[in-house]
mmCIF file of C-alpha atoms in Angstrom:
data_model
loop_
_atom_site.group_PDB
_atom_site.id
_atom_site.type_symbol
_atom_site.label_atom_id
_atom_site.label_comp_id
_atom_site.label_asym_id
_atom_site.label_seq_id
_atom_site.Cartn_x
_atom_site.Cartn_y
_atom_site.Cartn_z
ATOM 1 C CA MET A 885 -84.014 79.387 132.224
ATOM 2 C CA PRO A 886 -85.446 80.989 129.066
ATOM 3 C CA HIS A 887 -87.248 78.839 126.549
ATOM 4 C CA ALA A 888 -85.307 78.010 123.430
ATOM 5 C CA PRO A 889 -86.761 79.804 120.408
ATOM 6 C CA GLU A 890 -88.965 77.711 118.181
ATOM 7 C CA THR A 891 -87.458 76.710 114.891
ATOM 8 C CA ALA A 892 -88.856 79.057 112.279
ATOM 9 C CA ARG A 893 -90.765 77.366 109.526
ATOM 10 C CA PRO A 894 -89.251 78.193 106.157
ATOM 11 C CA ALA A 895 -91.059 80.623 103.896
ATOM 12 C CA ILE A 896 -92.356 79.279 100.616
ATOM 13 C CA ALA A 897 -89.498 79.614 98.162
ATOM 14 C CA ASP A 898 -91.773 80.197 95.184
ATOM 15 C CA PRO A 899 -95.107 81.703 96.273
ATOM 16 C CA ALA A 900 -96.005 82.296 92.629
ATOM 17 C CA SER A 901 -96.268 78.544 92.135
ATOM 18 C CA VAL A 902 -98.879 78.335 94.907
ATOM 19 C CA ASP A 903 -100.863 81.112 93.261
ATOM 20 C CA ALA A 904 -100.506 79.387 89.889
ATOM 21 C CA ALA A 905 -101.928 76.127 91.250
ATOM 22 C CA ILE A 906 -104.953 77.998 92.601
ATOM 23 C CA GLU A 907 -105.502 80.238 89.586
ATOM 24 C CA SER A 908 -105.025 77.521 86.964
ATOM 25 C CA ARG A 909 -107.431 75.107 88.643
ATOM 26 C CA PHE A 910 -110.758 74.681 86.898
ATOM 27 C CA SER A 911 -113.419 71.993 86.781
ATOM 28 C CA ALA A 912 -112.266 69.856 83.863
ATOM 29 C CA ARG A 913 -115.064 68.013 82.077
ATOM 30 C CA ALA A 914 -113.021 66.004 79.581
ATOM 31 C CA PHE A 915 -110.022 63.824 80.420
ATOM 32 C CA LEU A 916 -107.476 61.715 78.573
ATOM 33 C CA PRO A 917 -107.322 57.929 79.178
ATOM 34 C CA ARG A 918 -103.739 58.277 80.430
ATOM 35 C CA PRO A 919 -103.429 56.509 83.819
ATOM 36 C CA VAL A 920 -102.306 58.261 86.991
ATOM 37 C CA PRO A 921 -99.501 56.490 88.886
ATOM 38 C CA GLN A 922 -100.557 55.047 92.236
ATOM 39 C CA ALA A 923 -97.587 56.669 93.944
ATOM 40 C CA MET A 924 -98.737 60.071 92.708
ATOM 41 C CA LEU A 925 -102.241 59.531 94.079
ATOM 42 C CA GLN A 926 -100.866 58.505 97.449
ATOM 43 C CA ASP A 927 -98.630 61.571 97.531
ATOM 44 C CA ILE A 928 -101.494 63.912 96.654
ATOM 45 C CA LEU A 929 -103.586 62.519 99.508
ATOM 46 C CA ARG A 930 -100.623 62.640 101.892
ATOM 47 C CA VAL A 931 -100.111 66.335 101.170
ATOM 48 C CA ALA A 932 -103.844 67.060 101.397
ATOM 49 C CA SER A 933 -104.015 65.391 104.814
ATOM 50 C CA ARG A 934 -102.304 68.501 106.205
ATOM 51 C CA ALA A 935 -105.584 70.384 105.709
ATOM 52 C CA PRO A 936 -106.884 71.995 108.913
ATOM 53 C CA SER A 937 -109.802 70.564 110.876
ATOM 54 C CA GLY A 938 -111.490 71.580 114.101
ATOM 55 C CA THR A 939 -109.586 70.088 117.073
ATOM 56 C CA ASN A 940 -107.739 67.927 114.522
ATOM 57 C CA THR A 941 -110.740 65.651 113.977
ATOM 58 C CA GLN A 942 -109.705 64.939 110.353
ATOM 59 C CA PRO A 943 -113.224 63.800 109.392
ATOM 60 C CA TRP A 944 -112.419 62.669 105.846
ATOM 61 C CA LYS A 945 -112.620 59.170 104.434
ATOM 62 C CA VAL A 946 -111.583 58.624 100.827
ATOM 63 C CA TYR A 947 -112.348 55.804 98.392
ATOM 64 C CA VAL A 948 -110.223 55.814 95.218
ATOM 65 C CA LEU A 949 -111.687 53.935 92.248
ATOM 66 C CA GLN A 950 -109.729 52.885 89.176
ATOM 67 C CA GLY A 951 -109.950 50.132 86.582
ATOM 68 C CA ALA A 952 -112.675 47.516 86.973
ATOM 69 C CA ALA A 953 -113.988 48.951 90.258
ATOM 70 C CA ARG A 954 -114.453 52.346 88.617
ATOM 71 C CA ASP A 955 -116.010 50.940 85.451
ATOM 72 C CA ALA A 956 -118.488 48.706 87.282
ATOM 73 C CA LEU A 957 -119.815 51.628 89.327
ATOM 74 C CA VAL A 958 -120.056 53.812 86.219
ATOM 75 C CA ASP A 959 -122.214 51.139 84.558
ATOM 76 C CA LYS A 960 -124.517 50.825 87.592
ATOM 77 C CA VAL A 961 -125.104 54.549 88.057
ATOM 78 C CA CYS A 962 -125.481 55.297 84.345
ATOM 79 C CA ALA A 963 -128.148 52.581 84.173
ATOM 80 C CA ALA A 964 -129.989 54.183 87.107
ATOM 81 C CA HIS A 965 -129.689 57.610 85.485
ATOM 82 C CA ASP A 966 -131.233 56.238 82.273
ATOM 83 C CA GLN A 967 -134.063 54.634 84.266
ATOM 84 C CA LEU A 968 -134.843 57.996 85.885
ATOM 85 C CA ARG A 969 -135.103 59.620 82.472
ATOM 86 C CA ASP A 970 -137.484 56.925 81.244
ATOM 87 C CA ASN A 971 -139.439 56.623 84.510
ATOM 88 C CA PRO A 972 -139.511 59.950 86.414
ATOM 89 C CA GLU A 973 -141.721 58.350 89.062
ATOM 90 C CA LEU A 974 -138.586 56.587 90.345
ATOM 91 C CA GLU A 975 -137.273 59.939 91.597
ATOM 92 C CA ALA A 976 -138.213 59.116 95.207
ATOM 93 C CA ARG A 977 -135.772 56.185 95.190
ATOM 94 C CA TYR A 978 -132.829 58.537 95.015
ATOM 95 C CA PRO A 979 -133.166 61.300 97.616
ATOM 96 C CA GLU A 980 -130.241 63.637 98.226
ATOM 97 C CA PRO A 981 -128.366 62.677 101.431
ATOM 98 C CA TYR A 982 -128.115 66.337 102.462
ATOM 99 C CA ASP A 983 -129.054 69.762 101.105
ATOM 100 C CA TYR A 984 -126.139 70.714 98.905
ATOM 101 C CA TYR A 985 -128.134 73.427 97.135
ATOM 102 C CA PRO A 986 -130.804 75.767 98.565
ATOM 103 C CA ALA A 987 -134.459 74.786 98.409
ATOM 104 C CA LYS A 988 -135.193 78.123 96.703
ATOM 105 C CA TRP A 989 -132.762 79.975 94.478
ATOM 106 C CA VAL A 990 -132.377 83.745 94.906
ATOM 107 C CA GLU A 991 -130.098 86.346 93.384
ATOM 108 C CA PRO A 992 -127.202 86.670 92.809
ATOM 109 C CA TYR A 993 -126.778 82.875 93.059
ATOM 110 C CA LEU A 994 -129.490 82.062 90.536
ATOM 111 C CA SER A 995 -127.878 84.178 87.810
ATOM 112 C CA ARG A 996 -124.434 82.711 88.466
ATOM 113 C CA ARG A 997 -125.832 79.174 88.272
ATOM 114 C CA ARG A 998 -127.683 79.889 85.030
ATOM 115 C CA ALA A 999 -124.624 81.526 83.469
ATOM 116 C CA VAL A 1000 -122.497 78.416 84.016
ATOM 117 C CA GLY A 1001 -125.116 76.173 82.417
ATOM 118 C CA LEU A 1002 -125.638 78.475 79.440
ATOM 119 C CA ASP A 1003 -121.900 78.873 78.888
ATOM 120 C CA MET A 1004 -121.206 75.136 79.087
ATOM 121 C CA TYR A 1005 -124.044 74.011 76.829
ATOM 122 C CA GLY A 1006 -123.204 76.860 74.461
ATOM 123 C CA LEU A 1007 -119.635 75.584 74.109
ATOM 124 C CA LEU A 1008 -121.007 72.113 73.395
ATOM 125 C CA GLY A 1009 -123.604 73.386 70.933
ATOM 126 C CA ILE A 1010 -126.497 71.865 72.883
ATOM 127 C CA GLY A 1011 -129.803 73.736 72.847
ATOM 128 C CA LYS A 1012 -132.463 73.742 75.571
ATOM 129 C CA SER A 1013 -134.822 71.625 73.471
ATOM 130 C CA GLU A 1014 -132.236 68.897 72.815
ATOM 131 C CA LYS A 1015 -133.216 66.699 75.733
ATOM 132 C CA ASP A 1016 -131.324 63.591 74.633
ATOM 133 C CA LYS A 1017 -128.082 65.523 74.185
ATOM 134 C CA MET A 1018 -128.557 67.207 77.551
ATOM 135 C CA HIS A 1019 -129.139 63.839 79.203
ATOM 136 C CA ALA A 1020 -125.993 62.440 77.587
ATOM 137 C CA GLN A 1021 -123.967 65.419 78.776
ATOM 138 C CA GLN A 1022 -125.364 65.117 82.306
ATOM 139 C CA GLN A 1023 -124.407 61.459 82.249
ATOM 140 C CA ARG A 1024 -120.809 62.465 81.564
ATOM 141 C CA ASN A 1025 -120.753 63.225 85.301
ATOM 142 C CA PHE A 1026 -121.368 59.554 86.013
ATOM 143 C CA ARG A 1027 -118.529 58.545 83.712
ATOM 144 C CA PHE A 1028 -116.157 60.836 85.610
ATOM 145 C CA PHE A 1029 -115.834 62.719 82.301
ATOM 146 C CA ASP A 1030 -113.613 59.784 81.229
ATOM 147 C CA ALA A 1031 -111.076 60.486 83.971
ATOM 148 C CA PRO A 1032 -109.205 57.295 84.943
ATOM 149 C CA VAL A 1033 -109.571 58.057 88.668
ATOM 150 C CA GLY A 1034 -112.766 58.636 90.599
ATOM 151 C CA MET A 1035 -112.684 59.527 94.284
ATOM 152 C CA PHE A 1036 -115.558 59.391 96.738
ATOM 153 C CA PHE A 1037 -115.488 61.274 100.012
ATOM 154 C CA THR A 1038 -117.546 60.262 103.027
ATOM 155 C CA ILE A 1039 -117.984 61.442 106.585
ATOM 156 C CA ASP A 1040 -119.338 59.843 109.729
ATOM 157 C CA ARG A 1041 -122.960 60.901 110.157
ATOM 158 C CA ILE A 1042 -122.345 61.781 113.791
ATOM 159 C CA MET A 1043 -120.138 64.726 112.816
ATOM 160 C CA GLY A 1044 -121.513 68.294 112.810
ATOM 161 C CA ARG A 1045 -121.763 70.985 110.150
ATOM 162 C CA GLY A 1046 -118.362 72.346 111.061
ATOM 163 C CA SER A 1047 -116.788 69.144 109.788
ATOM 164 C CA LEU A 1048 -118.158 69.918 106.317
ATOM 165 C CA LEU A 1049 -116.185 73.164 106.474
ATOM 166 C CA ASP A 1050 -113.114 71.113 107.367
ATOM 167 C CA TYR A 1051 -113.916 68.838 104.459
ATOM 168 C CA GLY A 1052 -113.909 71.777 102.071
ATOM 169 C CA CYS A 1053 -110.362 72.598 103.149
ATOM 170 C CA PHE A 1054 -109.345 69.003 102.521
ATOM 171 C CA LEU A 1055 -110.979 68.819 99.088
ATOM 172 C CA GLN A 1056 -109.325 72.048 97.986
ATOM 173 C CA SER A 1057 -106.001 70.672 99.186
ATOM 174 C CA VAL A 1058 -106.515 67.516 97.107
ATOM 175 C CA MET A 1059 -107.299 69.580 94.016
ATOM 176 C CA LEU A 1060 -104.338 71.913 94.458
ATOM 177 C CA ALA A 1061 -101.887 69.095 95.160
ATOM 178 C CA ALA A 1062 -103.147 67.415 91.986
ATOM 179 C CA ARG A 1063 -102.783 70.638 90.026
ATOM 180 C CA ALA A 1064 -99.192 71.056 91.251
ATOM 181 C CA ARG A 1065 -98.435 67.720 89.577
ATOM 182 C CA GLY A 1066 -99.962 68.726 86.242
ATOM 183 C CA LEU A 1067 -103.299 67.004 86.847
ATOM 184 C CA HIS A 1068 -106.795 68.432 86.714
ATOM 185 C CA THR A 1069 -109.923 67.617 88.688
ATOM 186 C CA CYS A 1070 -113.657 68.138 88.762
ATOM 187 C CA PRO A 1071 -115.453 68.146 92.117
ATOM 188 C CA GLN A 1072 -118.872 66.528 91.728
ATOM 189 C CA ALA A 1073 -122.047 66.640 93.789
ATOM 190 C CA ALA A 1074 -124.108 65.015 91.010
ATOM 191 C CA TRP A 1075 -123.234 61.538 92.270
ATOM 192 C CA ASN A 1076 -124.699 62.157 95.723
ATOM 193 C CA ARG A 1077 -128.281 61.191 94.925
ATOM 194 C CA PHE A 1078 -127.092 57.718 93.911
ATOM 195 C CA ASP A 1079 -125.524 57.014 97.296
ATOM 196 C CA SER A 1080 -127.690 53.900 97.716
ATOM 197 C CA ILE A 1081 -125.751 52.405 94.785
ATOM 198 C CA ILE A 1082 -122.370 53.950 95.549
ATOM 199 C CA MET A 1083 -121.968 53.220 99.250
ATOM 200 C CA PRO A 1084 -122.334 49.408 99.047
ATOM 201 C CA HIS A 1085 -120.096 49.359 95.974
ATOM 202 C CA ILE A 1086 -117.233 51.129 97.737
ATOM 203 C CA GLY A 1087 -117.727 49.243 100.998
ATOM 204 C CA ALA A 1088 -118.682 52.280 103.095
ATOM 205 C CA GLY A 1089 -120.213 51.680 106.519
ATOM 206 C CA GLU A 1090 -123.813 52.422 107.470
ATOM 207 C CA ASN A 1091 -122.559 55.229 109.708
ATOM 208 C CA GLU A 1092 -121.039 57.056 106.729
ATOM 209 C CA MET A 1093 -122.602 59.727 104.525
ATOM 210 C CA ILE A 1094 -121.355 60.682 101.084
ATOM 211 C CA VAL A 1095 -119.983 64.229 100.842
ATOM 212 C CA GLY A 1096 -119.153 64.239 97.146
ATOM 213 C CA ALA A 1097 -116.979 62.847 94.391
ATOM 214 C CA LEU A 1098 -113.972 63.967 92.379
ATOM 215 C CA ALA A 1099 -112.854 63.142 88.848
ATOM 216 C CA LEU A 1100 -109.065 63.251 88.580
ATOM 217 C CA GLY A 1101 -106.680 62.827 85.681
ATOM 218 C CA TRP A 1102 -104.979 64.536 82.769
ATOM 219 C CA ALA A 1103 -107.287 67.082 81.134
ATOM 220 C CA ASP A 1104 -108.041 66.829 77.440
ATOM 221 C CA GLU A 1105 -107.109 70.378 76.514
ATOM 222 C CA SER A 1106 -108.425 69.899 72.961
ATOM 223 C CA ASP A 1107 -112.008 69.333 74.093
ATOM 224 C CA PRO A 1108 -114.153 72.509 73.745
ATOM 225 C CA VAL A 1109 -115.798 72.001 77.146
ATOM 226 C CA ASN A 1110 -112.475 72.612 78.875
ATOM 227 C CA ALA A 1111 -112.470 76.144 77.517
ATOM 228 C CA LEU A 1112 -115.108 76.907 80.152
ATOM 229 C CA HIS A 1113 -113.513 78.905 82.958
ATOM 230 C CA THR A 1114 -116.078 80.426 85.266
ATOM 231 C CA ALA A 1115 -116.052 84.122 86.115
ATOM 232 C CA CYS A 1116 -115.093 85.126 89.649
ATOM 233 C CA GLU A 1117 -116.430 88.154 91.436
ATOM 234 C CA PRO A 1118 -113.937 90.985 92.086
ATOM 235 C CA VAL A 1119 -112.606 91.187 95.630
ATOM 236 C CA GLN A 1120 -114.371 94.481 96.341
ATOM 237 C CA SER A 1121 -117.754 92.848 95.704
ATOM 238 C CA PHE A 1122 -117.502 90.424 98.629
ATOM 239 C CA VAL A 1123 -114.991 91.955 101.058
ATOM 240 C CA ARG A 1124 -115.184 94.797 103.574
ATOM 241 C CA PHE A 1125 -111.919 96.060 105.025
ATOM 242 C CA LEU A 1126 -112.380 97.499 108.514
ATOM 243 C CA SER A 1127 -109.806 99.410 110.522
#
């Protein structure tokens, strides 16, 4: 007896909206105080949970901070950040949990990294010699750029490198689902070095490692920093078509 044909999955009715969510996403660095409904956050994470993962391991764990829990962590990490500025010898207290960036920068990555920094500080009118202003801007990371929602993402330490690839798919799905609802986000690795403060605060287990953080909310479109949209390389610069 022949197998019954599988039910065809429907095509996306409006593919342009998918493209728009991807193309309009940027790392927002200024947010409005407007709260994000809990139901919307739950729906974003529900949609994002459809992200692919090797053998369906789904290695993500998410901690969503709002209100007093968010504010208390902001105060703790900003205090530590200030201490590091005043006492650089404390650097060893806050090692990175994993190598997010290379130990040595080479081209073309070095130029791309420098361009983002120059463009951002240029928009803000902050010069290289203005150390206090630079410190204050760096600390905006640890205030979630005033976003009302901060998310932390962790993974079990036992998982392999491939699970970080899976995690990237999940994080992109979170950001695009948020964008589809009119929200903006900023993925953040800056928090990682303060994992010794963050992990106890969020109640993460000893077997967990921080992957990164995400600021989420309604972007302040009037803030000059949100005019920063990074340049992307043309397709022909990173793709080879073989036939």
